[in-house]
XYZ file of C-alpha atoms in Angstrom:
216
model
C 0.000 0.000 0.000
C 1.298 3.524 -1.006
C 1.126 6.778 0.696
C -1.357 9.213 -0.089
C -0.378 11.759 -2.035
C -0.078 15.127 0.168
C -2.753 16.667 -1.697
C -4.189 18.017 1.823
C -1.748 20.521 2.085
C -3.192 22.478 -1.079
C -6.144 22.783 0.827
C -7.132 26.060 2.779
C -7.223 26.208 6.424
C -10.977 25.578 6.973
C -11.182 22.724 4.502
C -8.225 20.865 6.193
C -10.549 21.609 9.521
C -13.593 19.677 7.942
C -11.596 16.893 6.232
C -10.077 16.207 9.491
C -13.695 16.431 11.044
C -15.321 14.108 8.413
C -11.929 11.919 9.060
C -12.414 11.677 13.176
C -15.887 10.636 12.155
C -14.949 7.815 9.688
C -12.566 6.861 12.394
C -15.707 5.765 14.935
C -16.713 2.910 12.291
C -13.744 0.538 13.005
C -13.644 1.528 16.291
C -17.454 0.462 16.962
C -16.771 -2.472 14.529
C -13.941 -3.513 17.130
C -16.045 -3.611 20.350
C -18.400 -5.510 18.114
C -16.165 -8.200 17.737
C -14.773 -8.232 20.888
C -17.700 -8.942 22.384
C -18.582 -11.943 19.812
C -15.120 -13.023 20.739
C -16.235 -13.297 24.444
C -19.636 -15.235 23.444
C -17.813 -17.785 21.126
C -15.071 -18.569 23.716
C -17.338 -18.726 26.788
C -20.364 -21.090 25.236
C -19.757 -21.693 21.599
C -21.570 -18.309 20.594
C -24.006 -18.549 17.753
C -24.404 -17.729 14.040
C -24.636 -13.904 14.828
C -21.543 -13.482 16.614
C -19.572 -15.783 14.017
C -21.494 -12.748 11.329
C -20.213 -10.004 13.409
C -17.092 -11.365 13.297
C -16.935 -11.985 9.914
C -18.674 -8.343 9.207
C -15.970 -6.460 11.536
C -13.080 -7.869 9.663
C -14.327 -6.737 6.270
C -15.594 -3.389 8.079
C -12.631 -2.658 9.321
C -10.403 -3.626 6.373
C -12.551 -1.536 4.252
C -12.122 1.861 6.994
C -8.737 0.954 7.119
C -8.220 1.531 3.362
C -10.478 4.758 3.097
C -8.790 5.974 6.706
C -5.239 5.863 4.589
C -6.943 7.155 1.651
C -8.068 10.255 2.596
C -5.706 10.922 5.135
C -6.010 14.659 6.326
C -2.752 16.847 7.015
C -3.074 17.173 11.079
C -0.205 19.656 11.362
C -2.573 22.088 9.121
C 0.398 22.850 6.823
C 3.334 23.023 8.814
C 6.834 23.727 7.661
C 9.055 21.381 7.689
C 10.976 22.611 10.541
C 12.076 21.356 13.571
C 8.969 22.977 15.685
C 6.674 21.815 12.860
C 8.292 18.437 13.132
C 7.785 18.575 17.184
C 3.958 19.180 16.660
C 4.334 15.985 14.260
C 4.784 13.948 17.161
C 2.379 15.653 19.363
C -0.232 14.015 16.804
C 1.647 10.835 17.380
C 1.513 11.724 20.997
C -2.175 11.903 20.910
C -2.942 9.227 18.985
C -1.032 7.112 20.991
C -2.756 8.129 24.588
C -6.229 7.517 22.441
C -5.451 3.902 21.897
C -4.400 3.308 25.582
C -7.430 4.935 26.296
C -10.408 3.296 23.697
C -8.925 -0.168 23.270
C -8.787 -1.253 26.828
C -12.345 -0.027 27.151
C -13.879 -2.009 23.827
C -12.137 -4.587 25.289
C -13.567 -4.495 28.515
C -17.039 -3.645 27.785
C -19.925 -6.006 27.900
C -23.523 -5.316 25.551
C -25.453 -6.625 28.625
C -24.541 -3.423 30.558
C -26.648 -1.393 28.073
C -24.944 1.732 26.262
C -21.977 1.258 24.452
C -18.824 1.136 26.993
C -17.464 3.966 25.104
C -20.055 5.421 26.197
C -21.377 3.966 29.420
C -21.196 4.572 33.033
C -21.308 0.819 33.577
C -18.394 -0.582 36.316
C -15.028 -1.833 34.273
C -12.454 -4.578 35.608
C -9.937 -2.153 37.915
C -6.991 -3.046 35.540
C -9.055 -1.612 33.032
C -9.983 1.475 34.880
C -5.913 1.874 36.179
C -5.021 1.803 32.817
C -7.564 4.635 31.073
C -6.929 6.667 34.292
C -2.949 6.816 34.507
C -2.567 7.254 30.713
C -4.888 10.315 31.122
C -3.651 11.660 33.861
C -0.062 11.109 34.161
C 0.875 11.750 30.036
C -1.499 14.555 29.069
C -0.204 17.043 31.234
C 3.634 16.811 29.873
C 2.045 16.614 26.199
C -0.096 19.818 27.149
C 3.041 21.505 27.875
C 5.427 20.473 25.351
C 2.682 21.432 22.581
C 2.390 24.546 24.152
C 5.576 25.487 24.380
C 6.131 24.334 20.710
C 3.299 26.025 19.370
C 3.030 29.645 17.424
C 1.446 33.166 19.222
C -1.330 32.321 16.829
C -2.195 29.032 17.751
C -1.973 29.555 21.427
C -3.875 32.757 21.505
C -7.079 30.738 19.164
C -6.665 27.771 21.784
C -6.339 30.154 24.737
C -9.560 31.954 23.543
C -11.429 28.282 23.236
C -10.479 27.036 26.364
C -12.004 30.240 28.177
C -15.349 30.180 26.131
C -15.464 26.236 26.661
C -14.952 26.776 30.683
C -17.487 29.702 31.068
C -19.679 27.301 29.380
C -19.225 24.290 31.731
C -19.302 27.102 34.832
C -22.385 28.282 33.620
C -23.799 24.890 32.788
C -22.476 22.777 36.061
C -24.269 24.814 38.587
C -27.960 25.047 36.937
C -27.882 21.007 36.408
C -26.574 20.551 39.794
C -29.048 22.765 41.369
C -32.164 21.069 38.876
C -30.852 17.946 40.370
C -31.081 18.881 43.434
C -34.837 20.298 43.183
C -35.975 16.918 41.573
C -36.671 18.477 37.769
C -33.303 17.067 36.259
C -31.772 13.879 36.138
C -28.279 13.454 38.158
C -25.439 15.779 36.519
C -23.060 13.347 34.258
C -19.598 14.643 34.662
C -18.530 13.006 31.507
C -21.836 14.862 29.521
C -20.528 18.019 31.108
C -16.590 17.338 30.064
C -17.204 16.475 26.674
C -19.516 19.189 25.719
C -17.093 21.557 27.152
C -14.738 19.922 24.886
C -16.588 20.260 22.009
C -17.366 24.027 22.887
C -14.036 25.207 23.400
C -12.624 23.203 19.861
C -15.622 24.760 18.067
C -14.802 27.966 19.200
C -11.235 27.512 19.073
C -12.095 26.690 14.898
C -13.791 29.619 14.723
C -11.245 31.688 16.088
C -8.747 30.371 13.666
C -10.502 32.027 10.584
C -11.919 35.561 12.025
């Protein structure tokens, strides 16, 4: 298989943004088809399984092969364009930083979920084997905050002034948000606040605004 021509980088600024947005999303559909076989996996070997898991099997191999392909494909430029300098190289491996912590994170988790629990354990409160949990929690934890700072002290005045703008908007959100769900909690009109709900909407906030930013 051959690399994809570098065509991204003839793309403007906000096109890069949504290929890497339509990218992250194409990204979901081997991840999902993982957990889905996992999970047959765990049927066949505990009682035989039956003709459905042996089909989602089957169907997450050729899913995946097939994302796999496109993913490689249509490969986005993630540095947006940098030079190929030594900082522009440095934010290179922040990507492979964060790509890395991602995969300690999600893998041990489709591995460890289980369908009867409900939701999808990406996406699930449900209790997790403590290995499991030790694992998602020290990789957090213990390697984002060097990567934080190393990509901030590699990036330009631009970048950190859009991101430092994003990150305020996206926690004046969440302090706005936090209180009034907590307090509707509290007076019986709103379900119990979901600290995850809250994180990754303020997440999504601050990289919209952050986006947004870039371009004005």
């Amino acid at each position: 298989m051959t690399k994809p021509e570098p065509a991204n980088r003839e793309l403007t600024p906000a096109q890069n943004y949504v290929r890497i947005i339509l990218w992250s999303v194409l990204l979901c559909v081997p991840l999902f088809a993982l957990g889905a076989m996992m999970a047959a996996v765990e049927h066949i070997s505990e009682d035989g399984g039956g003709w459905v898991d042996y089909a989602l099997v089957a169907g997450g191999i050729l899913v995946i092969a097939v994302s796999v392909y496109f993913l490689w494909r249509w490969l986005p430029d993630f540095t947006m364009g940098e030079p190929n300098t030594p900082r522009g190289n440095r934010m290179r491996w922040v990507l492979v930083a964060i790509a890395v912590i991602s995969a300690l994170i999600t893998i041990p988790l489709l591995s460890g979920g289980d369908p009867a629990d409900g939701p999808h354990p990406l996406f699930s409160n449900a209790p997790v084997a403590p290995t499991i949990a030790l694992v998602t929690a020290l990789a957090w934890g213990l390697l984002m905050p060097p990567l934080i700072l190393f990509s901030r002290r590699n990036a330009d005045e631009h970048k950190l002034q859009t991101q430092d703008f994003g990150m305020m908007v996206g926690f004046q959100a969440f302090s706005l948000a936090a209180p009034v769900w907590w307090m509707g909690w509290r007076g019986g009109f709103l379900p119990a606040p979901d600290v995850m709900i809250l994180f990754a909407a303020t997440l999504a906030i601050s990289l919209i605004v952050t986006i947004w930013k870039q371009f004005v």
